[in-house]
mmCIF file of C-alpha atoms in Angstrom:
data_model
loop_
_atom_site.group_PDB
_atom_site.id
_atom_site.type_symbol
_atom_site.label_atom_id
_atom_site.label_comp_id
_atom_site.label_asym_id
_atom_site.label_seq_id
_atom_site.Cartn_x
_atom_site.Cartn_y
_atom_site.Cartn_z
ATOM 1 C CA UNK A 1 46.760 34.135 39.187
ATOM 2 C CA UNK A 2 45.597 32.535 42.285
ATOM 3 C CA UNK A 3 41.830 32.943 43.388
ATOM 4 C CA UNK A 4 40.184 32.238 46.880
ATOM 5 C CA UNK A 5 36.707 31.127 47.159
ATOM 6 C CA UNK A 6 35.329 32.480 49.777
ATOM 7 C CA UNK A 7 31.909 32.821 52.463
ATOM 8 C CA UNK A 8 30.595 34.055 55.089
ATOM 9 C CA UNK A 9 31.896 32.397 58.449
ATOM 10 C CA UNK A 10 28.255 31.611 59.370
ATOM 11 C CA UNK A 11 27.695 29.454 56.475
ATOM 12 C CA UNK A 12 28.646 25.731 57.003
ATOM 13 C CA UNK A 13 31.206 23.688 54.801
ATOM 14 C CA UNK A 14 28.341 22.441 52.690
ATOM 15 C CA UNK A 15 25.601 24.300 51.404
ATOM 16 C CA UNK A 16 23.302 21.835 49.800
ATOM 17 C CA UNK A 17 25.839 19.115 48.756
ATOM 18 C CA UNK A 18 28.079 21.960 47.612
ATOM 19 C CA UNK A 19 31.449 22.637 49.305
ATOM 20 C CA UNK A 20 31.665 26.401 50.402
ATOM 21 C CA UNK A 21 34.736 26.350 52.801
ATOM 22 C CA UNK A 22 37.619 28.534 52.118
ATOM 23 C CA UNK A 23 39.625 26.901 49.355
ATOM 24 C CA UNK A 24 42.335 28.281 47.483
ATOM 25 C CA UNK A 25 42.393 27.361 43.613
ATOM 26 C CA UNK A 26 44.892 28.012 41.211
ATOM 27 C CA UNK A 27 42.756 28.933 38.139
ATOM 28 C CA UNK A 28 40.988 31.668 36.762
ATOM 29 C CA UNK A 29 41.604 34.839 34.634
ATOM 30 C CA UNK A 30 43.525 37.929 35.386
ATOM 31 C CA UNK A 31 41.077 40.299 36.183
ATOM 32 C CA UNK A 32 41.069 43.919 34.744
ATOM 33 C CA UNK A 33 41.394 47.188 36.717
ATOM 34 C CA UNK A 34 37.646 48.259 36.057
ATOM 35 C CA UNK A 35 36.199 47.297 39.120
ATOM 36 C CA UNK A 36 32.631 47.595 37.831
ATOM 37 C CA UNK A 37 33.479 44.491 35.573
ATOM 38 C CA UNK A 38 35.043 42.420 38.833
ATOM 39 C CA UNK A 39 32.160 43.061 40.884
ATOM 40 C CA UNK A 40 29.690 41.836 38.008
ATOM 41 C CA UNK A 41 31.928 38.714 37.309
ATOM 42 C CA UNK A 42 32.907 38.104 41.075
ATOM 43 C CA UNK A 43 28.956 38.195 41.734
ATOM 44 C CA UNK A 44 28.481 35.447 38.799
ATOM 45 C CA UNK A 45 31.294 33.295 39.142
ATOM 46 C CA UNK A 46 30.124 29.651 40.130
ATOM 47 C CA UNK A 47 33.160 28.493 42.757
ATOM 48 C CA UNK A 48 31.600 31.446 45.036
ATOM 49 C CA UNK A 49 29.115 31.932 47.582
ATOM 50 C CA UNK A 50 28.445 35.362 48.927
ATOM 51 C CA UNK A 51 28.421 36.351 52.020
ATOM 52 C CA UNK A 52 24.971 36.506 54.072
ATOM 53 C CA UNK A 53 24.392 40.215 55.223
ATOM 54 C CA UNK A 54 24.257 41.407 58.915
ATOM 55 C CA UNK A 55 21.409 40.516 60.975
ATOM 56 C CA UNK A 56 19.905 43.838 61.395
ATOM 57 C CA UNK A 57 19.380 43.410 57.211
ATOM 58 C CA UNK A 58 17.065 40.336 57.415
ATOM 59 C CA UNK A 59 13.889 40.561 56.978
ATOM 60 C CA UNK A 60 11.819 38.710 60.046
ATOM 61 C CA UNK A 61 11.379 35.645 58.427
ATOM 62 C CA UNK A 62 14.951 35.287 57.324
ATOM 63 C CA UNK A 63 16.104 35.387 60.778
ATOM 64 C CA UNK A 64 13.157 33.044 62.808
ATOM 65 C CA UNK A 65 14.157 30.679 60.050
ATOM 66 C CA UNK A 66 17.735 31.098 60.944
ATOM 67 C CA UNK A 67 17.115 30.626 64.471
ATOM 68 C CA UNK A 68 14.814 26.900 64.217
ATOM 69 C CA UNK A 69 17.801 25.766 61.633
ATOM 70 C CA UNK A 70 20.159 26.541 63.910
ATOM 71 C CA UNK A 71 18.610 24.828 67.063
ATOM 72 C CA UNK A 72 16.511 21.940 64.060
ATOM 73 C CA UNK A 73 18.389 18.563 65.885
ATOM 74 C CA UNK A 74 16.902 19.557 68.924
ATOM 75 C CA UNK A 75 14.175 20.257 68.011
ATOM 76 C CA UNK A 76 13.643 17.192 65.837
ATOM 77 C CA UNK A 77 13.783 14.948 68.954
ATOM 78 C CA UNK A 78 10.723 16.721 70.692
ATOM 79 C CA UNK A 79 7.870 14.176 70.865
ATOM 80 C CA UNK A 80 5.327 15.861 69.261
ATOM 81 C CA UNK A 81 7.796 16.810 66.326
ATOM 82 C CA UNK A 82 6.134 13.987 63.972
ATOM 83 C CA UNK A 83 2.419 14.845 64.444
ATOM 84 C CA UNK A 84 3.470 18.893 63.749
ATOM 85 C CA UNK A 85 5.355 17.746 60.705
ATOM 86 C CA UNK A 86 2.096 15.561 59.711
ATOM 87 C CA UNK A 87 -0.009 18.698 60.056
ATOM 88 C CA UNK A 88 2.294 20.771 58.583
ATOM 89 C CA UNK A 89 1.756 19.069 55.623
ATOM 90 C CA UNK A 90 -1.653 19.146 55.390
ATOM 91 C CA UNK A 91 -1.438 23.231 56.601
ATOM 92 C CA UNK A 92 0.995 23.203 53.235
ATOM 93 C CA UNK A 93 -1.635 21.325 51.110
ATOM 94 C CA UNK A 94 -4.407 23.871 52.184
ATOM 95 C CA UNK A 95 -2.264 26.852 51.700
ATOM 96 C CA UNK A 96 -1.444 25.480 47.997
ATOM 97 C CA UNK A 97 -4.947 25.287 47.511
ATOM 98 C CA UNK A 98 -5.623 28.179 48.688
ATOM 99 C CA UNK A 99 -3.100 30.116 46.347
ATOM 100 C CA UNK A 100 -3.811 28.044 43.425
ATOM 101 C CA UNK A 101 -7.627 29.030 43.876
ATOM 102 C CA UNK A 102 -6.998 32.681 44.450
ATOM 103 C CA UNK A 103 -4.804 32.589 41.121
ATOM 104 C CA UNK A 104 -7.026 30.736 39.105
ATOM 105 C CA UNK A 105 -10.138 33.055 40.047
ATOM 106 C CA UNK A 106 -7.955 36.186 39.168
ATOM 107 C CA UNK A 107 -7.427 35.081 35.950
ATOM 108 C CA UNK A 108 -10.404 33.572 35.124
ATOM 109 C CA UNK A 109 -12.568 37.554 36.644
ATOM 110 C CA UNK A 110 -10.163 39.009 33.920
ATOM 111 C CA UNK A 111 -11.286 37.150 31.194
ATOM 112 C CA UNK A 112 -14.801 37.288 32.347
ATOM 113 C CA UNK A 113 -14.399 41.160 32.315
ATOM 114 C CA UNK A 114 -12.763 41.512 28.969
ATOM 115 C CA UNK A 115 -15.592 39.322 27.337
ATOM 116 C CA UNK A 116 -13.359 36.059 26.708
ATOM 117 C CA UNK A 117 -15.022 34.008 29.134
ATOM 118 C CA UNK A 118 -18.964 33.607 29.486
ATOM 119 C CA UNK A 119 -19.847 34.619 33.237
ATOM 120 C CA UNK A 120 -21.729 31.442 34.034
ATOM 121 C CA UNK A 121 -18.690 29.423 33.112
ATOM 122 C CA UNK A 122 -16.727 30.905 36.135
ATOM 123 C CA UNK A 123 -16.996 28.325 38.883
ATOM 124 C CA UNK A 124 -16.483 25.636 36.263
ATOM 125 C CA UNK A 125 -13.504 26.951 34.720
ATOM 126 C CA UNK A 126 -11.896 27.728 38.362
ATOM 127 C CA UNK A 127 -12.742 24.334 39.434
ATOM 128 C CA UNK A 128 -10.997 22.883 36.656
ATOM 129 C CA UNK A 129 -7.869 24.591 36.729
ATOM 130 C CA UNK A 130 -7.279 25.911 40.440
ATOM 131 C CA UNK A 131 -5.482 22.731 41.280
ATOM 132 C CA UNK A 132 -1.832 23.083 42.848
ATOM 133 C CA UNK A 133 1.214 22.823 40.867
ATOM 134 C CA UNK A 134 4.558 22.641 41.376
ATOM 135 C CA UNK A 135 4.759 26.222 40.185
ATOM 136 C CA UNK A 136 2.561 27.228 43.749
ATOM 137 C CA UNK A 137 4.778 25.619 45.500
ATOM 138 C CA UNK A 138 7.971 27.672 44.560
ATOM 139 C CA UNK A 139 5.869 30.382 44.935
ATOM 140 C CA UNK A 140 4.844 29.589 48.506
ATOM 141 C CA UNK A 141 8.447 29.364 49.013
ATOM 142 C CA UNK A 142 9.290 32.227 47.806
ATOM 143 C CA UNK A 143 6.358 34.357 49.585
ATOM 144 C CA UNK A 144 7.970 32.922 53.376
ATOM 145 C CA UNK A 145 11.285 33.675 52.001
ATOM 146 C CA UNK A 146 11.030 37.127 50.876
ATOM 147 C CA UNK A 147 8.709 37.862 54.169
ATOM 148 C CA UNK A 148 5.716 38.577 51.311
ATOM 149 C CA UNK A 149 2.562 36.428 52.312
ATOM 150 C CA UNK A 150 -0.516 37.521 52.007
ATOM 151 C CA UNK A 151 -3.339 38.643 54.116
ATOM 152 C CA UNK A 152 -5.111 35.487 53.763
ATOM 153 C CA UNK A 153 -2.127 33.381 53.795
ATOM 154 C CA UNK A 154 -3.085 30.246 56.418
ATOM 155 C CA UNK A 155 0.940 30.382 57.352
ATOM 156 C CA UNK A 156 0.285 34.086 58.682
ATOM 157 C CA UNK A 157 -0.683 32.289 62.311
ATOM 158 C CA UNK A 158 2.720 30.093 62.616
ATOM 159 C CA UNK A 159 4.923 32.141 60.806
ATOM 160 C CA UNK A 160 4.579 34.977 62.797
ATOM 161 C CA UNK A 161 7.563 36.421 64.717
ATOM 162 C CA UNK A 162 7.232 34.687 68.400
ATOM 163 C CA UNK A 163 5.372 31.964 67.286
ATOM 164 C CA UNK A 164 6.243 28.550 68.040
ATOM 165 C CA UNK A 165 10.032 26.980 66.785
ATOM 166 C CA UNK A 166 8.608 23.677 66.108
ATOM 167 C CA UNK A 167 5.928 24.655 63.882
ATOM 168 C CA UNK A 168 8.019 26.993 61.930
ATOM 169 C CA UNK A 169 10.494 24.144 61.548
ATOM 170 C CA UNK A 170 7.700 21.714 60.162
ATOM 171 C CA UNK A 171 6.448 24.200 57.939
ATOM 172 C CA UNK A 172 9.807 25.349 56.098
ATOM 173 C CA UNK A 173 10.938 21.274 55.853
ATOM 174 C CA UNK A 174 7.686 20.786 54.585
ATOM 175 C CA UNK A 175 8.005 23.910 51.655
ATOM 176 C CA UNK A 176 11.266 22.414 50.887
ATOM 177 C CA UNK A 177 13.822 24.142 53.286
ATOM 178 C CA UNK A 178 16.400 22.664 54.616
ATOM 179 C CA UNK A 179 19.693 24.702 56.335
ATOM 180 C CA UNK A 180 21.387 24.731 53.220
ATOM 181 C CA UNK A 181 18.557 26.197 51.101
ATOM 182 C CA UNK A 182 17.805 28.717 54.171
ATOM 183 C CA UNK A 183 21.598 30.084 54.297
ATOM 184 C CA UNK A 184 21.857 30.063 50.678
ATOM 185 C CA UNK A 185 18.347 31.901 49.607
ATOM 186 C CA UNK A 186 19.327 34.663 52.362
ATOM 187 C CA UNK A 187 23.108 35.123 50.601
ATOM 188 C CA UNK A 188 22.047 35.086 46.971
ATOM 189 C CA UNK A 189 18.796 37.225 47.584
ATOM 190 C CA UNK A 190 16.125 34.204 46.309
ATOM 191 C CA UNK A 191 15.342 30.957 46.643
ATOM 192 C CA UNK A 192 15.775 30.649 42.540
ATOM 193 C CA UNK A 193 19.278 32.289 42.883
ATOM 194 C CA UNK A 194 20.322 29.969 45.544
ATOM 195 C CA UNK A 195 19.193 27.049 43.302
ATOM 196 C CA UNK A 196 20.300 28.449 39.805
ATOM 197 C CA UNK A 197 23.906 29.137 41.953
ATOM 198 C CA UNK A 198 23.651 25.750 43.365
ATOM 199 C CA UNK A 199 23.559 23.993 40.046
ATOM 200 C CA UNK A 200 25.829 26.531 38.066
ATOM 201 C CA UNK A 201 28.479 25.130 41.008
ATOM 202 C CA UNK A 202 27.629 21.214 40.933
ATOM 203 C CA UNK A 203 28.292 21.579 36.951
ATOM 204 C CA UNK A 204 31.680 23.909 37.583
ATOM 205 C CA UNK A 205 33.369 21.296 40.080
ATOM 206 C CA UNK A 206 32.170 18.585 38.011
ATOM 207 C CA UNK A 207 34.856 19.832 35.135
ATOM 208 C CA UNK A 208 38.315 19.098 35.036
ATOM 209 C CA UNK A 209 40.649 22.085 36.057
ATOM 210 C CA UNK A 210 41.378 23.542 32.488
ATOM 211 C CA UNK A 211 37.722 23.179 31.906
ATOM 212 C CA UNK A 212 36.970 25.999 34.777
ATOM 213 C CA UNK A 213 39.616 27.679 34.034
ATOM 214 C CA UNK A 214 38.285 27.887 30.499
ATOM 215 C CA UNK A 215 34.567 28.781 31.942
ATOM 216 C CA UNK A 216 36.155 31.325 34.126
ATOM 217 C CA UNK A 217 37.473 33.635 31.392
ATOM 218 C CA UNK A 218 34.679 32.981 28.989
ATOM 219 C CA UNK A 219 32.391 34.453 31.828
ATOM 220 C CA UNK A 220 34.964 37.074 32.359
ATOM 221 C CA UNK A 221 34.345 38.174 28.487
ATOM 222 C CA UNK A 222 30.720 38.190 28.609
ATOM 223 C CA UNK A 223 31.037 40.329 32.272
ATOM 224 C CA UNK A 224 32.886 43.099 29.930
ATOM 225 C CA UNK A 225 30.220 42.354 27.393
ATOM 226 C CA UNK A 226 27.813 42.745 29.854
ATOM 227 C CA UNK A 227 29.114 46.444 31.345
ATOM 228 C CA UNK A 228 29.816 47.702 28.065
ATOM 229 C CA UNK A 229 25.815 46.839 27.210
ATOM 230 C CA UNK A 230 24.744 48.343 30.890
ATOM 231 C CA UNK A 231 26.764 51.112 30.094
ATOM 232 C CA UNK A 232 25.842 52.203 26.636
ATOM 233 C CA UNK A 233 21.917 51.694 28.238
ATOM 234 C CA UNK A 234 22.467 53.896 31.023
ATOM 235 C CA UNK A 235 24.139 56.274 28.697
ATOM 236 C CA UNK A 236 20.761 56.052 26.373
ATOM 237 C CA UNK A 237 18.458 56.465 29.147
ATOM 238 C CA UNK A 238 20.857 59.660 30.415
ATOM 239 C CA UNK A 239 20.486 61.207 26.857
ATOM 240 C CA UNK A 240 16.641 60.197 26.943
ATOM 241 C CA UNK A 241 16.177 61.847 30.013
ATOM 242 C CA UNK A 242 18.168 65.343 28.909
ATOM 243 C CA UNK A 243 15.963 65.251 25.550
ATOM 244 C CA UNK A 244 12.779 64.792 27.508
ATOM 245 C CA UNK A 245 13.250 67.679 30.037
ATOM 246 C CA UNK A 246 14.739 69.704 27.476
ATOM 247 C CA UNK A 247 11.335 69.267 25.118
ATOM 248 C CA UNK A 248 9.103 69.729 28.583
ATOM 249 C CA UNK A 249 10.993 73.278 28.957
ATOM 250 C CA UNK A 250 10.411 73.940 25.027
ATOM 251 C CA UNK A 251 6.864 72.549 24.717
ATOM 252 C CA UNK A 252 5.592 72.055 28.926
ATOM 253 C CA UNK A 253 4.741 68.960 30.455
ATOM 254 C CA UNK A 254 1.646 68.188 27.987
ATOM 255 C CA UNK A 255 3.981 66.679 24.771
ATOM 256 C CA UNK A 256 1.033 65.291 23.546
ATOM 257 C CA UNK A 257 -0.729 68.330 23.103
ATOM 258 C CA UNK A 258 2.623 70.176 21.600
ATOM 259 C CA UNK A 259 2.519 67.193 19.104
ATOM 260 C CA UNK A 260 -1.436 67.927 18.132
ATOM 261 C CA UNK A 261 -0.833 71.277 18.266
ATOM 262 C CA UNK A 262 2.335 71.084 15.594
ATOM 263 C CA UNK A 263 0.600 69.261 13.533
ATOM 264 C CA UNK A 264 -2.715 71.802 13.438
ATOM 265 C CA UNK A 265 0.039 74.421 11.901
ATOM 266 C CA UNK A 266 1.474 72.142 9.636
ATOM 267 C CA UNK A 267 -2.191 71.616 8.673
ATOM 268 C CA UNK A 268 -3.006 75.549 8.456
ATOM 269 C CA UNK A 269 0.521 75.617 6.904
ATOM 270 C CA UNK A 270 -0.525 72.962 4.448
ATOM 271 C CA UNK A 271 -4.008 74.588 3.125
ATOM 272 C CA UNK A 272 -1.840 78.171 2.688
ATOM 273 C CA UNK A 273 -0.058 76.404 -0.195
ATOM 274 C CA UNK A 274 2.956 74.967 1.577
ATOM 275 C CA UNK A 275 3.905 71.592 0.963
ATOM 276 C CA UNK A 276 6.755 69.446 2.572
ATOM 277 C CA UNK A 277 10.278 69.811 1.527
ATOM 278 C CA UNK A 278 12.507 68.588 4.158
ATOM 279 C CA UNK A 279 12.944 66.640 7.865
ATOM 280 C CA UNK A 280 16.558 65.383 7.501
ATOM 281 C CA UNK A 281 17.612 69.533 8.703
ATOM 282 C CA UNK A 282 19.115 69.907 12.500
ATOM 283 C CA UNK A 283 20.274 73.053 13.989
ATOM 284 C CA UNK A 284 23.755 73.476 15.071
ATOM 285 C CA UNK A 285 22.785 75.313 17.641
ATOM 286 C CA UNK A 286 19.311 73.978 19.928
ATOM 287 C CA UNK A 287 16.813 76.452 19.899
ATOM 288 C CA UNK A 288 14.702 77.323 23.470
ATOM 289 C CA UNK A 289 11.386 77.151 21.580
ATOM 290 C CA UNK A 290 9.039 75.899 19.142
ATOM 291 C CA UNK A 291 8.572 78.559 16.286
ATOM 292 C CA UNK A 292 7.196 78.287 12.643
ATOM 293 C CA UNK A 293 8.748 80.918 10.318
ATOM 294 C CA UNK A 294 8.013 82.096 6.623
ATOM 295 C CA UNK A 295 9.585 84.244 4.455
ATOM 296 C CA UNK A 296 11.304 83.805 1.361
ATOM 297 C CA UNK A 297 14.853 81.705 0.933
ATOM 298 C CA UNK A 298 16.984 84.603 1.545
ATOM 299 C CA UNK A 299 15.852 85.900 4.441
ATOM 300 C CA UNK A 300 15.390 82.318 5.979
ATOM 301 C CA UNK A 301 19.190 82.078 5.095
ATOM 302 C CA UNK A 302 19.898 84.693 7.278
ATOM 303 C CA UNK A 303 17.916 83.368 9.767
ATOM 304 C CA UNK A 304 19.106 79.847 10.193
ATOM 305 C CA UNK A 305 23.037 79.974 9.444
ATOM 306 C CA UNK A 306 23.317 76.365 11.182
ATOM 307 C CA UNK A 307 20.388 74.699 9.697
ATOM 308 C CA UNK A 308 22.630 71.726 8.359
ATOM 309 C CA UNK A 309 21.973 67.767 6.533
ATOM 310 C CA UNK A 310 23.371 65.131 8.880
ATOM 311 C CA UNK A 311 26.528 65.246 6.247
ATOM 312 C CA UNK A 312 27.101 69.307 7.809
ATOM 313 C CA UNK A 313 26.057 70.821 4.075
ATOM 314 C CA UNK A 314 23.813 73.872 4.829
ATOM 315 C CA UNK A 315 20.524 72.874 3.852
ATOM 316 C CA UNK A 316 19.429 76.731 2.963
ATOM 317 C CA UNK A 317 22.848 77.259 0.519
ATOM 318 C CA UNK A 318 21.881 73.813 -0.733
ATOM 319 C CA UNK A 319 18.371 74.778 -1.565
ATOM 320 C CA UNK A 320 19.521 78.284 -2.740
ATOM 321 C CA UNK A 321 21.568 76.682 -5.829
ATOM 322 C CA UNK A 322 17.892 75.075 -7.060
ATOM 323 C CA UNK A 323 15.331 77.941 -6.234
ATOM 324 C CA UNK A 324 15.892 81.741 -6.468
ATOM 325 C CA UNK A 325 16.359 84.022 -3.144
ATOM 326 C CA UNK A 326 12.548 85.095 -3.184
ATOM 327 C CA UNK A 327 11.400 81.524 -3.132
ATOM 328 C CA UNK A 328 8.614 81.546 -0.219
ATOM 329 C CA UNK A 329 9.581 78.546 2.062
ATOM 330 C CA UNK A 330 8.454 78.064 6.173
ATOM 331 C CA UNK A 331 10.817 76.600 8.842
ATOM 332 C CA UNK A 332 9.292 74.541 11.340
ATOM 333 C CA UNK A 333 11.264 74.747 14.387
ATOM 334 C CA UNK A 334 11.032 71.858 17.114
ATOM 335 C CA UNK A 335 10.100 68.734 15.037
ATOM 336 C CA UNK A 336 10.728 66.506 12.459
ATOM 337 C CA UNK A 337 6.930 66.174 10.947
ATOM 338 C CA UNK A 338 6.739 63.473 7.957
ATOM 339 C CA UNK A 339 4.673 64.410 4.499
ATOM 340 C CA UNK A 340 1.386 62.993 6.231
ATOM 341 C CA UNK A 341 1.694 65.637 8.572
ATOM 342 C CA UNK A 342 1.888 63.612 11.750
ATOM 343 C CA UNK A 343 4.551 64.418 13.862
ATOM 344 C CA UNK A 344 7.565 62.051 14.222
ATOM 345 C CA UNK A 345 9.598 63.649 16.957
ATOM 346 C CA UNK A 346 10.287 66.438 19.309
ATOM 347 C CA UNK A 347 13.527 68.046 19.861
ATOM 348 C CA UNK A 348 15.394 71.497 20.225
ATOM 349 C CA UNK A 349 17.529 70.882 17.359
ATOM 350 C CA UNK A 350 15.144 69.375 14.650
ATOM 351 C CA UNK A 351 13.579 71.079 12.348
ATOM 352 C CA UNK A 352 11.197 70.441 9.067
ATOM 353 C CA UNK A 353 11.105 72.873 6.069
ATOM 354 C CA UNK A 354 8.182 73.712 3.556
ATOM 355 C CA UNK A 355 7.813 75.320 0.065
ATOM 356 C CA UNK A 356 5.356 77.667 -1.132
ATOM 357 C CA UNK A 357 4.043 75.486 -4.206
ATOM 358 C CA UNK A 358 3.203 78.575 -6.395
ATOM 359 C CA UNK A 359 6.955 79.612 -5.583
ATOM 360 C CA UNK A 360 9.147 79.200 -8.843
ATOM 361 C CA UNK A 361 12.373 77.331 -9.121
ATOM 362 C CA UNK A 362 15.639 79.252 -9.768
#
């Protein structure tokens, strides 16, 4: 099957090193018909770039930057270009600073407040460790990026829409940017995309052909993988929903208090003479509220028909073949609640069942 690589027009033929014009291979898998699965895999596939969204969808940042890049030779040859780059670079130092400081004290007010460090220690310990890393950096990066600095950011001045082109330029060169880096953070949504992409690419057109052809369908398989796992989740989270607004209608909105209260009858139930029996029971058939019943086995028969074991055996014509019909047993409608007496969950169809301990067996 033949593939195309493909970009946006408005990327160059080289985004960081990497080659991004329109070239036709002739390797990769036959993709399936579920187009949930060719999105994910198109979206992860490493001899791809995608394509940088309209200009009314960038943020302000995203499009100044675009803008210097776009007119950067020119701008490089103004005379005062070198002295703005120089303080640039110290504007980046200070910022770093800055940021590392802020983070540092953060951290180190937390432990103060929960006790691990000694208050007096404070402007030691931040004056030890508030030093930039590498790690502020990227962040920095990332904040002018994703248009997220903050109020006492030192950039806020000459990163502001309007504000001068040769500034901006020095400051983005001096994070890091370059074209490439700019183009390819706005396409792949970060900064760390663009670089994880750019690297997952290097290594793809650094194999032979069978080799990608052989990465290309092993990352085709864990795509599927990948759906059927997002799918089953999303199917979990759909059934966890259901359950919980189904309990809210059964119990209200306070489930902590339906749990207390469930488990102050099963203590009442407890002290009558009652003693647990049973939590493996569900009920065919979902009931609309909580309930706690008594009476003895064959009434309770008649009353809960679909009271069944996981296996589908009746749990009350399974308990009638060990104790006689006047047995006195309670059905606990609405939870599964474990010998302790604590609760251990909530549901329409659950239910736990007790017997009277002076009741004799059949």
């Amino acid at each position: 099957m033949e593939n195309t690589r493909f970009n946006s027009p408005s990327i160059p033929t080289s985004l960081g090193g990497i080659k991004a014009a329109d070239i036709k291979v002739n390797y990769g898998p036959d993709l399936p018909s579920d187009q949930e699965v060719v999105e994910y895999f198109n979206k992860r596939r490493p001899d791809t770039w995608p394509i940088i969204p309209p200009e009314e969808e960038l943020n302000p940042q995203q499009r100044e930057a675009l803008a210097v890049f776009d007119n950067a030779d020119n701008l490089r040859e103004d005379p005062s270009y070198k002295i703005i780059t120089t303080t640039s670079r110290m504007l980046v130092e200070s910022e770093a600073r800055r940021l590392s400081r802020q983070k540092t004290t953060q951290v180190v007010d937390k432990g103060i407040k929960s006790g691990i460090i000694a208050k007096e220690d404070r402007d030691r310990i931040i004056d030890r460790y508030a030093e930039p890393t590498e790690g502020t950096i990227l962040t920095l990066r990332r904040q002018v990026s994703n248009n997220d600095l903050d109020e006492d950011s030192l950039f806020r001045e000459y990163l502001q829409p309007g504000a001068s082109n040769l500034g901006r330029l020095a400051i983005l060169e001096c994070l890091g940017f370059s074209e490439a880096s700019v183009r390819g953070a706005i396409s792949c949504g970060s900064i760390d995309d663009y670089e994880s992409k750019k690297s997952k690419s290097e290594e793809f057109f650094a194999l032979t052909d069978e080799e990608r052809e052989e990465k290309l369908k092993k990352l085709l398989k864990q795509s599927e993988s990948a759906i059927r796992q997002r799918r089953a989740d999303r199917e979990k989270r759909e059934q966890e929903a259901a359950l919980e607004a189904v309990n809210k209608k059964m119990f209200g909105d306070d489930l902590e208090e339906a749990t207390r209260r469930i488990e102050r009858d099963v203590e009442s139930l407890q002290q009558d003479g009652y003693a647990f029996l049973c939590l493996s029971a569900k009920l065919t058939h979902s009931r609309e509220k909580a309930e706690l019943t008594t009476g003895n086995l064959g009434e309770l028969r008649q009353s809960f028909p679909d009271l069944c074991y996981p296996s589908g055996l009746n749990v009350l014509d399974y308990l009638a073949e060990k104790y006689s019909a006047d047995t006195k047993m309670a059905v606990l409608v609405g939870a599964q609640v474990m010998g302790t007496g604590k609760v251990r969950a909530l549901g329409p169809d659950l239910a736990t069942i007790y017997k009277k301990s002076d009741s004799s067996e059949g």
